[in-house]
């Protein structure tokens, strides 16, 4: 049997709901052999995750998911097999968290204008790490208070791009993010490209710039991809010589399509991003 490798997941240190150790236990229970915790702009859960994985006899790859602005849109770059304590990486991530913290206060103000009281304190109850207070935490509060019937509806009504409580962010550049990851000894991987609303020309520009800056891989198989999109990004990997990655983008239990280790395998002809590690 091929190894079950899942290199994209989140804990309560960013916008997931389980602690790093709980995510490790769930990954193990789901039959994952090698796993990466890749919280948003944060590495504070990696020591706990690594220890839990070791105790369970499961392989572990330290990771992070870095927020980037490219062509006026937000994208995410995974850093895999990083040195979590590398100074250049940590300085870069600290700057992102500071910007996130400031944005959260503005989101709360805009929700107050929409008639949603107590949003900042309410969202904070869902965030283990106040520096990573983000839209999903506000969405959970909106759901709790009955302002919406689902997390998706919270984004559709209030928090999504262009909605009443949306606060745009200027994230670091693609060059900066890839540079931090490389300086920390990791491989930079484009996360779930199927989610980005780019034109074909903008996608070409993304892939070319990413490769020019030293990017290594692309997430071909993701819970956010349809089968057709996975085929498309397999072709992109072949065309650009990218290594391929696989990840569930797990955040919370109970959502079948994002269960740890549950996404399809990579195509056999692609070089996996983990080929040098496992």
Short mmCIF file of N, CA, C and O in Angstrom, two decimals, residues 122-196:
data_model
loop_
_atom_site.label_atom_id
_atom_site.label_comp_id
_atom_site.label_asym_id
_atom_site.label_seq_id
_atom_site.Cartn_x
_atom_site.Cartn_y
_atom_site.Cartn_z
N UNK A 122 -16.43 38.26 21.08
CA UNK A 122 -17.05 36.99 20.70
C UNK A 122 -16.16 36.15 19.82
O UNK A 122 -16.01 34.93 20.02
N UNK A 123 -15.54 36.79 18.83
CA UNK A 123 -14.63 36.06 17.94
C UNK A 123 -13.41 35.57 18.70
O UNK A 123 -12.88 34.48 18.44
N UNK A 124 -12.94 36.39 19.64
CA UNK A 124 -11.74 36.04 20.40
C UNK A 124 -11.93 34.75 21.18
O UNK A 124 -10.96 34.01 21.41
N UNK A 125 -13.14 34.45 21.57
CA UNK A 125 -13.40 33.19 22.30
C UNK A 125 -13.10 31.98 21.43
O UNK A 125 -12.87 30.88 21.95
N UNK A 126 -13.13 32.14 20.12
CA UNK A 126 -12.87 31.02 19.21
C UNK A 126 -11.41 30.96 18.75
O UNK A 126 -11.05 30.08 17.98
N UNK A 127 -10.59 31.88 19.22
CA UNK A 127 -9.21 31.95 18.78
C UNK A 127 -8.27 31.66 19.94
O UNK A 127 -8.18 32.46 20.88
N UNK A 128 -7.55 30.55 19.88
CA UNK A 128 -6.55 30.27 20.90
C UNK A 128 -5.41 31.27 20.86
O UNK A 128 -4.79 31.56 21.87
N UNK A 129 -5.13 31.78 19.66
CA UNK A 129 -4.02 32.71 19.47
C UNK A 129 -4.59 34.06 19.03
O UNK A 129 -4.98 34.21 17.87
N UNK A 130 -4.64 35.06 19.91
CA UNK A 130 -5.23 36.36 19.54
C UNK A 130 -4.56 37.01 18.35
O UNK A 130 -5.21 37.77 17.61
N UNK A 131 -3.27 36.74 18.12
CA UNK A 131 -2.58 37.34 16.98
C UNK A 131 -3.12 36.83 15.65
O UNK A 131 -2.93 37.46 14.62
N UNK A 132 -3.76 35.66 15.69
CA UNK A 132 -4.29 35.05 14.47
C UNK A 132 -5.81 35.19 14.40
O UNK A 132 -6.47 34.44 13.66
N UNK A 133 -6.37 36.15 15.12
CA UNK A 133 -7.80 36.39 15.05
C UNK A 133 -8.17 36.77 13.62
O UNK A 133 -7.66 37.75 13.07
N UNK A 134 -9.04 35.98 13.00
CA UNK A 134 -9.33 36.19 11.59
C UNK A 134 -10.80 36.03 11.26
O UNK A 134 -11.65 35.86 12.15
N UNK A 135 -11.09 36.06 9.98
CA UNK A 135 -12.48 36.06 9.53
C UNK A 135 -13.24 34.82 9.97
O UNK A 135 -14.43 34.89 10.28
N UNK A 136 -12.57 33.67 9.97
CA UNK A 136 -13.30 32.45 10.35
C UNK A 136 -13.75 32.49 11.80
O UNK A 136 -14.81 31.95 12.14
N UNK A 137 -12.98 33.15 12.66
CA UNK A 137 -13.40 33.27 14.07
C UNK A 137 -14.62 34.19 14.19
O UNK A 137 -15.55 33.91 14.97
N UNK A 138 -14.64 35.27 13.41
CA UNK A 138 -15.83 36.13 13.38
C UNK A 138 -17.02 35.36 12.80
O UNK A 138 -18.16 35.51 13.26
N UNK A 139 -16.77 34.53 11.80
CA UNK A 139 -17.85 33.74 11.21
C UNK A 139 -18.46 32.79 12.24
O UNK A 139 -19.68 32.61 12.29
N UNK A 140 -17.62 32.18 13.06
CA UNK A 140 -18.14 31.28 14.10
C UNK A 140 -18.99 32.04 15.12
O UNK A 140 -20.01 31.53 15.59
N UNK A 141 -18.57 33.26 15.44
CA UNK A 141 -19.38 34.08 16.35
C UNK A 141 -20.71 34.47 15.71
O UNK A 141 -21.77 34.41 16.35
N UNK A 142 -20.68 34.85 14.44
CA UNK A 142 -21.93 35.19 13.74
C UNK A 142 -22.89 34.01 13.71
O UNK A 142 -24.10 34.17 13.90
N UNK A 143 -22.35 32.81 13.50
CA UNK A 143 -23.19 31.61 13.52
C UNK A 143 -23.76 31.37 14.90
O UNK A 143 -24.95 31.08 15.07
N UNK A 144 -22.93 31.50 15.91
CA UNK A 144 -23.38 31.31 17.30
C UNK A 144 -24.52 32.25 17.66
O UNK A 144 -25.48 31.87 18.33
N UNK A 145 -24.42 33.51 17.20
CA UNK A 145 -25.41 34.53 17.55
C UNK A 145 -26.64 34.52 16.65
O UNK A 145 -27.54 35.35 16.83
N UNK A 146 -26.68 33.63 15.69
CA UNK A 146 -27.85 33.51 14.84
C UNK A 146 -27.93 34.50 13.70
O UNK A 146 -28.99 34.66 13.08
N UNK A 147 -26.81 35.15 13.38
CA UNK A 147 -26.81 36.10 12.27
C UNK A 147 -26.68 35.40 10.92
O UNK A 147 -26.82 36.04 9.87
N UNK A 148 -26.40 34.12 10.94
CA UNK A 148 -26.30 33.34 9.72
C UNK A 148 -26.55 31.88 10.08
O UNK A 148 -26.56 31.51 11.26
N UNK A 149 -26.78 31.07 9.06
CA UNK A 149 -27.10 29.66 9.28
C UNK A 149 -25.92 28.73 9.02
O UNK A 149 -26.02 27.53 9.25
N UNK A 150 -24.82 29.27 8.52
CA UNK A 150 -23.63 28.46 8.25
C UNK A 150 -22.43 29.39 8.18
O UNK A 150 -22.58 30.62 8.03
N UNK A 151 -21.26 28.82 8.28
CA UNK A 151 -20.05 29.64 8.14
C UNK A 151 -19.97 30.26 6.75
O UNK A 151 -19.57 31.43 6.60
N UNK A 152 -20.36 29.51 5.74
CA UNK A 152 -20.33 30.04 4.39
C UNK A 152 -21.26 31.24 4.25
O UNK A 152 -20.92 32.23 3.59
N UNK A 153 -22.42 31.17 4.89
CA UNK A 153 -23.36 32.29 4.82
C UNK A 153 -22.79 33.52 5.52
O UNK A 153 -23.04 34.65 5.09
N UNK A 154 -21.98 33.32 6.56
CA UNK A 154 -21.33 34.45 7.23
C UNK A 154 -20.41 35.19 6.27
O UNK A 154 -20.35 36.42 6.27
N UNK A 155 -19.71 34.42 5.44
CA UNK A 155 -18.84 35.05 4.44
C UNK A 155 -19.67 35.68 3.32
O UNK A 155 -19.37 36.78 2.85
N UNK A 156 -20.74 35.00 2.92
CA UNK A 156 -21.57 35.51 1.83
C UNK A 156 -22.26 36.82 2.21
O UNK A 156 -22.46 37.70 1.37
N UNK A 157 -22.62 36.95 3.49
CA UNK A 157 -23.36 38.14 3.93
C UNK A 157 -22.47 39.26 4.47
O UNK A 157 -22.76 40.44 4.27
N UNK A 158 -21.40 38.88 5.18
CA UNK A 158 -20.63 39.88 5.91
C UNK A 158 -19.14 39.94 5.59
O UNK A 158 -18.57 41.03 5.46
N UNK A 159 -18.48 38.78 5.50
CA UNK A 159 -17.02 38.73 5.60
C UNK A 159 -16.29 38.48 4.29
O UNK A 159 -15.08 38.66 4.21
N UNK A 160 -17.01 38.02 3.27
CA UNK A 160 -16.38 37.73 1.99
C UNK A 160 -15.91 38.98 1.28
O UNK A 160 -16.27 40.11 1.65
N UNK A 161 -15.11 38.78 0.24
CA UNK A 161 -14.57 39.91 -0.51
C UNK A 161 -15.68 40.85 -0.96
O UNK A 161 -16.66 40.43 -1.60
N UNK A 162 -15.55 42.12 -0.62
CA UNK A 162 -16.50 43.13 -1.04
C UNK A 162 -17.75 43.23 -0.19
O UNK A 162 -18.58 44.12 -0.43
N UNK A 163 -17.90 42.38 0.82
CA UNK A 163 -19.08 42.43 1.69
C UNK A 163 -18.91 43.52 2.75
O UNK A 163 -17.86 44.13 2.89
N UNK A 164 -19.97 43.72 3.54
CA UNK A 164 -20.03 44.89 4.42
C UNK A 164 -18.93 44.93 5.48
O UNK A 164 -18.47 46.01 5.87
N UNK A 165 -18.49 43.77 5.95
CA UNK A 165 -17.46 43.75 6.99
C UNK A 165 -16.11 43.28 6.46
O UNK A 165 -15.21 42.98 7.24
N UNK A 166 -15.97 43.24 5.16
CA UNK A 166 -14.70 42.82 4.58
C UNK A 166 -13.67 43.93 4.71
O UNK A 166 -13.96 45.10 4.44
N UNK A 167 -12.48 43.56 5.15
CA UNK A 167 -11.37 44.50 5.28
C UNK A 167 -10.22 43.97 4.44
O UNK A 167 -9.64 42.94 4.77
N UNK A 168 -9.88 44.65 3.35
CA UNK A 168 -8.79 44.15 2.49
C UNK A 168 -7.46 44.23 3.20
O UNK A 168 -7.24 45.06 4.08
N UNK A 169 -6.56 43.33 2.79
CA UNK A 169 -5.21 43.28 3.38
C UNK A 169 -4.17 43.33 2.27
O UNK A 169 -4.38 42.80 1.18
N UNK A 170 -3.05 43.96 2.57
CA UNK A 170 -1.89 43.92 1.70
C UNK A 170 -0.88 43.00 2.37
O UNK A 170 -0.21 43.36 3.33
N UNK A 171 -0.80 41.77 1.87
CA UNK A 171 0.11 40.78 2.43
C UNK A 171 1.51 40.94 1.83
O UNK A 171 1.70 41.72 0.88
N UNK A 172 2.49 40.20 2.33
CA UNK A 172 3.83 40.26 1.73
C UNK A 172 3.82 39.81 0.28
O UNK A 172 2.89 39.16 -0.20
N UNK A 173 4.92 40.12 -0.41
CA UNK A 173 5.05 39.74 -1.81
C UNK A 173 5.37 38.26 -1.94
O UNK A 173 5.86 37.61 -0.99
N UNK A 174 5.12 37.73 -3.12
CA UNK A 174 5.47 36.34 -3.42
C UNK A 174 6.97 36.13 -3.22
O UNK A 174 7.40 35.13 -2.62
N UNK A 175 7.78 37.07 -3.69
CA UNK A 175 9.22 36.96 -3.57
C UNK A 175 9.64 36.87 -2.10
O UNK A 175 10.50 36.06 -1.74
N UNK A 176 9.03 37.71 -1.25
CA UNK A 176 9.39 37.69 0.17
C UNK A 176 9.04 36.36 0.81
O UNK A 176 9.86 35.76 1.53
N UNK A 177 7.81 35.88 0.59
CA UNK A 177 7.37 34.64 1.22
C UNK A 177 8.23 33.46 0.81
O UNK A 177 8.67 32.66 1.65
N UNK A 178 8.50 33.34 -0.49
CA UNK A 178 9.34 32.23 -0.96
C UNK A 178 10.74 32.37 -0.38
O UNK A 178 11.36 31.37 0.02
N UNK A 179 11.23 33.58 -0.28
CA UNK A 179 12.55 33.81 0.29
C UNK A 179 12.64 33.39 1.75
O UNK A 179 13.64 32.77 2.17
N UNK A 180 11.61 33.72 2.54
CA UNK A 180 11.61 33.30 3.95
C UNK A 180 11.64 31.78 4.07
O UNK A 180 12.35 31.22 4.90
N UNK A 181 10.82 31.13 3.26
CA UNK A 181 10.74 29.67 3.31
C UNK A 181 12.06 29.04 2.92
O UNK A 181 12.55 28.11 3.58
N UNK A 182 12.65 29.54 1.87
CA UNK A 182 13.94 29.00 1.42
C UNK A 182 15.03 29.25 2.47
O UNK A 182 15.89 28.39 2.71
N UNK A 183 15.01 30.42 3.09
CA UNK A 183 16.02 30.73 4.10
C UNK A 183 15.90 29.78 5.29
O UNK A 183 16.91 29.49 5.95
N UNK A 184 14.68 29.31 5.55
CA UNK A 184 14.44 28.38 6.64
C UNK A 184 14.63 26.92 6.23
O UNK A 184 14.27 26.00 6.97
N UNK A 185 15.20 26.71 5.04
CA UNK A 185 15.53 25.36 4.59
C UNK A 185 14.36 24.57 4.03
O UNK A 185 14.48 23.37 3.80
N UNK A 186 13.22 25.24 3.79
CA UNK A 186 12.03 24.54 3.33
C UNK A 186 11.80 24.64 1.84
O UNK A 186 12.51 25.34 1.12
N UNK A 187 10.78 23.93 1.40
CA UNK A 187 10.32 24.02 0.01
C UNK A 187 9.04 24.84 -0.02
O UNK A 187 8.12 24.61 0.78
N UNK A 188 8.97 25.78 -0.96
CA UNK A 188 7.78 26.60 -1.15
C UNK A 188 6.84 25.92 -2.14
O UNK A 188 7.27 25.49 -3.21
N UNK A 189 5.56 25.85 -1.77
CA UNK A 189 4.55 25.13 -2.54
C UNK A 189 3.31 26.01 -2.66
O UNK A 189 2.82 26.54 -1.64
N UNK A 190 2.77 26.19 -3.85
CA UNK A 190 1.52 26.94 -4.04
C UNK A 190 0.36 26.10 -3.50
O UNK A 190 0.12 24.99 -3.96
N UNK A 191 -0.34 26.63 -2.50
CA UNK A 191 -1.46 25.91 -1.90
C UNK A 191 -2.72 26.06 -2.76
O UNK A 191 -2.97 27.12 -3.34
N UNK A 192 -3.50 24.99 -2.84
CA UNK A 192 -4.82 24.94 -3.49
C UNK A 192 -5.02 25.99 -4.59
O UNK A 192 -5.87 26.90 -4.45
N UNK A 193 -4.29 25.91 -5.69
CA UNK A 193 -4.41 26.93 -6.74
C UNK A 193 -5.81 27.02 -7.36
O UNK A 193 -6.17 28.06 -7.92
N UNK A 194 -6.59 25.97 -7.25
CA UNK A 194 -7.93 26.00 -7.80
C UNK A 194 -8.86 27.00 -7.15
O UNK A 194 -9.92 27.31 -7.69
N UNK A 195 -8.48 27.54 -6.02
CA UNK A 195 -9.33 28.51 -5.32
C UNK A 195 -9.13 29.95 -5.80
O UNK A 195 -9.90 30.84 -5.45
N UNK A 196 -8.09 30.20 -6.58
CA UNK A 196 -7.74 31.57 -6.91
C UNK A 196 -8.43 32.01 -8.20
O UNK A 196 -8.41 31.30 -9.21
#
